PDB file of C-alpha atoms in Angstrom:
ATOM      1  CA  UNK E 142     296.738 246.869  12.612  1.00  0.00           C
ATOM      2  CA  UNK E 143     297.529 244.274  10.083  1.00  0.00           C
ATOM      3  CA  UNK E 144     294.769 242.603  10.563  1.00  0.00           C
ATOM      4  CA  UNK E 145     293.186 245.397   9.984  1.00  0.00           C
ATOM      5  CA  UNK E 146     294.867 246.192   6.891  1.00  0.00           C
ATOM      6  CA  UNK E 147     294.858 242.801   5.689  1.00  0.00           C
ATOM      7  CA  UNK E 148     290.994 242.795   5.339  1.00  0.00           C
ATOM      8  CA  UNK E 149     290.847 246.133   3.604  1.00  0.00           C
ATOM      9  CA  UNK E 150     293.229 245.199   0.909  1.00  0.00           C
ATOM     10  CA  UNK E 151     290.954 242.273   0.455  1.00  0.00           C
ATOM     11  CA  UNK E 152     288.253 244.807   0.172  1.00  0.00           C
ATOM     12  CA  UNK E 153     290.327 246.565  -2.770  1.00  0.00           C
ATOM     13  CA  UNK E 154     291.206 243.303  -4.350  1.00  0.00           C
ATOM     14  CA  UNK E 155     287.648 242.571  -4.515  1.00  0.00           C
ATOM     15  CA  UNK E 156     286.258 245.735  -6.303  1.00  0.00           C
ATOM     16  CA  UNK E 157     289.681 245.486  -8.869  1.00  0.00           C
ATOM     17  CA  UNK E 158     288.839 241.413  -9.342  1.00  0.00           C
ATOM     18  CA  UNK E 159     285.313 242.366  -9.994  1.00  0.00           C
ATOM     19  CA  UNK E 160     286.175 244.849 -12.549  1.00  0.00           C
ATOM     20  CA  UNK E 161     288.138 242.698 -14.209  1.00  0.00           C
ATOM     21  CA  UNK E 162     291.176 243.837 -14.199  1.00  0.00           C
ATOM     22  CA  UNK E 163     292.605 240.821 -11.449  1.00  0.00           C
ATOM     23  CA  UNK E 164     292.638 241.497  -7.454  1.00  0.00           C
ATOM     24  CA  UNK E 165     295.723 239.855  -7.393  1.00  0.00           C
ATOM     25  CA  UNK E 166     298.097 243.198  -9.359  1.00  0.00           C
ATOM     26  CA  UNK E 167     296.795 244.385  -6.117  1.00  0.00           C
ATOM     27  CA  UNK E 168     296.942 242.096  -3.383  1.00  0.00           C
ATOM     28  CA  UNK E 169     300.673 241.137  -4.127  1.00  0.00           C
ATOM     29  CA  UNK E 170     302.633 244.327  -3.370  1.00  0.00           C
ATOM     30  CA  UNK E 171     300.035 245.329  -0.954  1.00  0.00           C
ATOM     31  CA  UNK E 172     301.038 241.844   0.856  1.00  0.00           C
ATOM     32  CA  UNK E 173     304.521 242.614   0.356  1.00  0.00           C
ATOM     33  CA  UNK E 174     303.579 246.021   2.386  1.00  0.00           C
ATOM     34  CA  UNK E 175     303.013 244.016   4.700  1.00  0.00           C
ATOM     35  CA  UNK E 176     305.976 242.143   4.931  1.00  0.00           C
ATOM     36  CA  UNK E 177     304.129 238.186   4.098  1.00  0.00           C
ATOM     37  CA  UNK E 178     306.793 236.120   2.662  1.00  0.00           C
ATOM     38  CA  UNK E 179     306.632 236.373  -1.108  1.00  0.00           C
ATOM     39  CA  UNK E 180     305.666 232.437  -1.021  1.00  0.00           C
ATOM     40  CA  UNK E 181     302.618 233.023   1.709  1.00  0.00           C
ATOM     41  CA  UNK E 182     301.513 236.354  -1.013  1.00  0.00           C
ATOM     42  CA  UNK E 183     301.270 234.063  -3.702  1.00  0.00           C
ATOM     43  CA  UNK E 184     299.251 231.253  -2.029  1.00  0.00           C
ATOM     44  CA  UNK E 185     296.804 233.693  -0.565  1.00  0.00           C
ATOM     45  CA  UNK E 186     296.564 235.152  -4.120  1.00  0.00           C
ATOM     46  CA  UNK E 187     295.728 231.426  -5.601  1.00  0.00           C
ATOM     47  CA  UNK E 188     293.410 231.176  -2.752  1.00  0.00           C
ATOM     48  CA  UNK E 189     291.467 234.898  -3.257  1.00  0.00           C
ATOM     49  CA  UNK E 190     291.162 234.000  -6.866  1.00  0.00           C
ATOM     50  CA  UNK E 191     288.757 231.579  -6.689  1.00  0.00           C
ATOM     51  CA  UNK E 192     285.600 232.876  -5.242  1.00  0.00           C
ATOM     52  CA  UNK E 193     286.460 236.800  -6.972  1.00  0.00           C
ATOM     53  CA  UNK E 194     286.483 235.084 -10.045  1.00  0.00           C
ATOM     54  CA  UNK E 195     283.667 232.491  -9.779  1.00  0.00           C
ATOM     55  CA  UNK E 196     281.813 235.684  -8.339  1.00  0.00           C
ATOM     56  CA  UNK E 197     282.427 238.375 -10.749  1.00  0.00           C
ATOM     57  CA  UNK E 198     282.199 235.782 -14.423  1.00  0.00           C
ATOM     58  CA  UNK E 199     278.806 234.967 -12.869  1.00  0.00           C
ATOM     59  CA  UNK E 200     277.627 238.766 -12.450  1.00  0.00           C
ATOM     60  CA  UNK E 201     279.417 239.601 -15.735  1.00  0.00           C
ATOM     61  CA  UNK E 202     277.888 236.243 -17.560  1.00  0.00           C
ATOM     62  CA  UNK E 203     274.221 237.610 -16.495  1.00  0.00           C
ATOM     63  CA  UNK E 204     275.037 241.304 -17.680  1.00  0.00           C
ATOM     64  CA  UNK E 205     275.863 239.888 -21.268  1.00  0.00           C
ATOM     65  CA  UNK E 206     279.043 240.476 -20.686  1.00  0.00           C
ATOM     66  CA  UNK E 207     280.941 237.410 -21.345  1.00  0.00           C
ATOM     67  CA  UNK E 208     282.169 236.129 -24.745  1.00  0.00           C
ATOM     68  CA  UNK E 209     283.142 232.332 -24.967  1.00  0.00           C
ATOM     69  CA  UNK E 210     284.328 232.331 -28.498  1.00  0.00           C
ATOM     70  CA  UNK E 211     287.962 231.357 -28.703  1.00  0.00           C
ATOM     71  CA  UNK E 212     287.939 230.971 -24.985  1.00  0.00           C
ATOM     72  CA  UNK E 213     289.640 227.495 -25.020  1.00  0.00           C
ATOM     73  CA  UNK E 214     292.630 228.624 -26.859  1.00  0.00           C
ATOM     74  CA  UNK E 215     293.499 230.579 -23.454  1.00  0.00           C
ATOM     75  CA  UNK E 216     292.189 228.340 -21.021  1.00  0.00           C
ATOM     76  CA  UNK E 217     293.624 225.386 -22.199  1.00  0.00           C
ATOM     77  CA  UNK E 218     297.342 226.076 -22.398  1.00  0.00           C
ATOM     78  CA  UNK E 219     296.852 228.728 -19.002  1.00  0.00           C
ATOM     79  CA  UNK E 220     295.843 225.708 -17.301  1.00  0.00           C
ATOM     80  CA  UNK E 221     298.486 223.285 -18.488  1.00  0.00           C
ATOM     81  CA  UNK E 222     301.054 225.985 -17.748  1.00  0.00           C
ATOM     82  CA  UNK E 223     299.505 226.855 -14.710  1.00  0.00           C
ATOM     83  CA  UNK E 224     300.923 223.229 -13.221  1.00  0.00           C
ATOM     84  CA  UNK E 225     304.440 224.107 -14.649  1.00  0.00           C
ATOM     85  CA  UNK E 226     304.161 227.604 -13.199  1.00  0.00           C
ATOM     86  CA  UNK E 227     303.577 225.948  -9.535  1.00  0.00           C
ATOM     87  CA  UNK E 228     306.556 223.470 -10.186  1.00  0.00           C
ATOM     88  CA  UNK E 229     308.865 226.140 -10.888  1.00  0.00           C
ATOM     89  CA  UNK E 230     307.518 228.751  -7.678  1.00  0.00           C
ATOM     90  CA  UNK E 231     308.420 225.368  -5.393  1.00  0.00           C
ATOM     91  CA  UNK E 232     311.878 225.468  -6.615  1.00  0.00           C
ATOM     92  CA  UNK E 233     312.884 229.166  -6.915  1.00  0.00           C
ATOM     93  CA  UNK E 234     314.434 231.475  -4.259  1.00  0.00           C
ATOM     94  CA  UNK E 235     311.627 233.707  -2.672  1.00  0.00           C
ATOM     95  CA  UNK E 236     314.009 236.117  -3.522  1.00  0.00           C
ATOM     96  CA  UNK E 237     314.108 235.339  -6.997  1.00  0.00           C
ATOM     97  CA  UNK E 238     310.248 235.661  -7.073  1.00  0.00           C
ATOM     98  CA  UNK E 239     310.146 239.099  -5.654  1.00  0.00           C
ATOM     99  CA  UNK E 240     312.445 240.009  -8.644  1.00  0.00           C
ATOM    100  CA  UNK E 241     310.697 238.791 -11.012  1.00  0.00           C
ATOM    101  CA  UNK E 242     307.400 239.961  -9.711  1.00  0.00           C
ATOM    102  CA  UNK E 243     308.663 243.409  -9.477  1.00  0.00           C
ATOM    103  CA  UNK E 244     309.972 243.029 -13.623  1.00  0.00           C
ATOM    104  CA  UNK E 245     306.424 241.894 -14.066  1.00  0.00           C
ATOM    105  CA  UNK E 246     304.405 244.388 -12.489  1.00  0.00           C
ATOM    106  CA  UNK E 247     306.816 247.158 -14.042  1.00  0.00           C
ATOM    107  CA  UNK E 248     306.415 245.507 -17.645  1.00  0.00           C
ATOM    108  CA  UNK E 249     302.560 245.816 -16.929  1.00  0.00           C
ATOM    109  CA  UNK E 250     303.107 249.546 -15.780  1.00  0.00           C
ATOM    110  CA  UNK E 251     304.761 250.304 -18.773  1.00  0.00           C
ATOM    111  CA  UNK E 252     302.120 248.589 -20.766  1.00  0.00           C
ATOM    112  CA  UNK E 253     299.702 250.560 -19.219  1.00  0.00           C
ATOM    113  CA  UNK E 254     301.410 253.475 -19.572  1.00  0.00           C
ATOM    114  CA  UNK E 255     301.325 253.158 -23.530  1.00  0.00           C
ATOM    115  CA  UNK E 256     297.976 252.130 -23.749  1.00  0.00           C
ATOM    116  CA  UNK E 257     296.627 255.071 -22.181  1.00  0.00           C
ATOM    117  CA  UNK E 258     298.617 257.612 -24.595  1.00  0.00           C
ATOM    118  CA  UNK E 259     297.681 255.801 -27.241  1.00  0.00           C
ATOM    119  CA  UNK E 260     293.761 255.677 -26.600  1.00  0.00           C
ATOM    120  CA  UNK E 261     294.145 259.611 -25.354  1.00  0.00           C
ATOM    121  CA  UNK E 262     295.710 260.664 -28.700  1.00  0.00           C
ATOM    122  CA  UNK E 263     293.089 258.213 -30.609  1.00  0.00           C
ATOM    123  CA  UNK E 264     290.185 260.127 -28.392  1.00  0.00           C
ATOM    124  CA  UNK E 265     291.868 262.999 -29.328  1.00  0.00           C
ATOM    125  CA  UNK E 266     291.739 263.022 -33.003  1.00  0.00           C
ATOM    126  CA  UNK E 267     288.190 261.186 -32.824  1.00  0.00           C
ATOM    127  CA  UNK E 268     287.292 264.622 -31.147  1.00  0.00           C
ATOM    128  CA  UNK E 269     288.693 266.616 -33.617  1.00  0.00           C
ATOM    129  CA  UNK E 270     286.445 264.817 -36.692  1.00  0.00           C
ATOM    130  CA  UNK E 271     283.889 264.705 -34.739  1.00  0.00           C
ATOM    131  CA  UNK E 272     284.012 269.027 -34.353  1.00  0.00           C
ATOM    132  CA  UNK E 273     284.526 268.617 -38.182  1.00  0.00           C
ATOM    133  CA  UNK E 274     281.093 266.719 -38.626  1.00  0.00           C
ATOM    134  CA  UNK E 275     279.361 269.027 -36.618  1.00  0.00           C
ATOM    135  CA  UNK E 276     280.519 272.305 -38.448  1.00  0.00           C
ATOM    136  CA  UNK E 277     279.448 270.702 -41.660  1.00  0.00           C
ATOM    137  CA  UNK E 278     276.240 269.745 -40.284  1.00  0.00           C
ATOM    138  CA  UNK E 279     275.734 273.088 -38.885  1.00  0.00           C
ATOM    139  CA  UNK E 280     276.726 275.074 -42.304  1.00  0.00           C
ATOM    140  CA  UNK E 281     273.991 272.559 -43.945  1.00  0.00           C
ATOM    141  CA  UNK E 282     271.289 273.706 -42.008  1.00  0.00           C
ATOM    142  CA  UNK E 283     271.988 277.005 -42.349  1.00  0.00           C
TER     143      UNK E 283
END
């Protein structure tokens, strides 16, 4: 059964790291379901990134999608503090990890959570000028 399970939360990873929106918010407490050590979760994670990513920018680069302006001013210092990151996971308590995984992922929730009543009350009032445009166009004609 974990076998099992394993490959269908690789399934969901893929369709979420395709999107976008990173396989691994997903594959980490799904893991951790699972019971993986929180070490093993993040290595399979590293590993899983690679070909999801290399996949989906090439699918997204041929769609138009993908805007390299400014790109180096992430990449650079994500990849110098990538090496840092992997120093300090090597020298914390899996414990430790778990914790501050679990701050993470509820700092992204709440994040989330904003965003969303932000855009709905911005959709919101877009929709209301919008009915505004459309009465005044209406009264014109007539």
């Amino acid at each position: 059964m974990k076998i099992f399970l394993t490959i269908l939360f690789g399934f969901v990873a893929g369709v979420v790291g395709g999107m976008g929106m990173g396989g691994g918010t997903f594959l980490i407490p799904l893991f951790q379901f699972l019971n993986y050590s929180q070490k093993s979760i993040q290595a399979a994670n590293l590993i899983s990134f690679l070909p999801m990513a290399v996949l989906a920018l090439v699918l997204h680069f041929k769609n138009g999608l993908v805007k390299t302006k400014g790109v180096g001013y992430i990449i650079v210092p994500a990849v110098i503090l990538s090496v840092v990151g992997a120093l300090v996971t090597n020298s914390v308590k899996p414990r430790v990890l778990k914790i501050c995984f679990g701050f993470f992922f509820l700092a992204m929730g709440v994040f989330e959570l904003i965003n969303s009543i932000k855009n709905i009350k911005n959709q919101s009032k877009m929709g209301k000028k919008q009915g505004k445009k459309d009465k005044k166009q209406q009264k014109n004609k007539g």
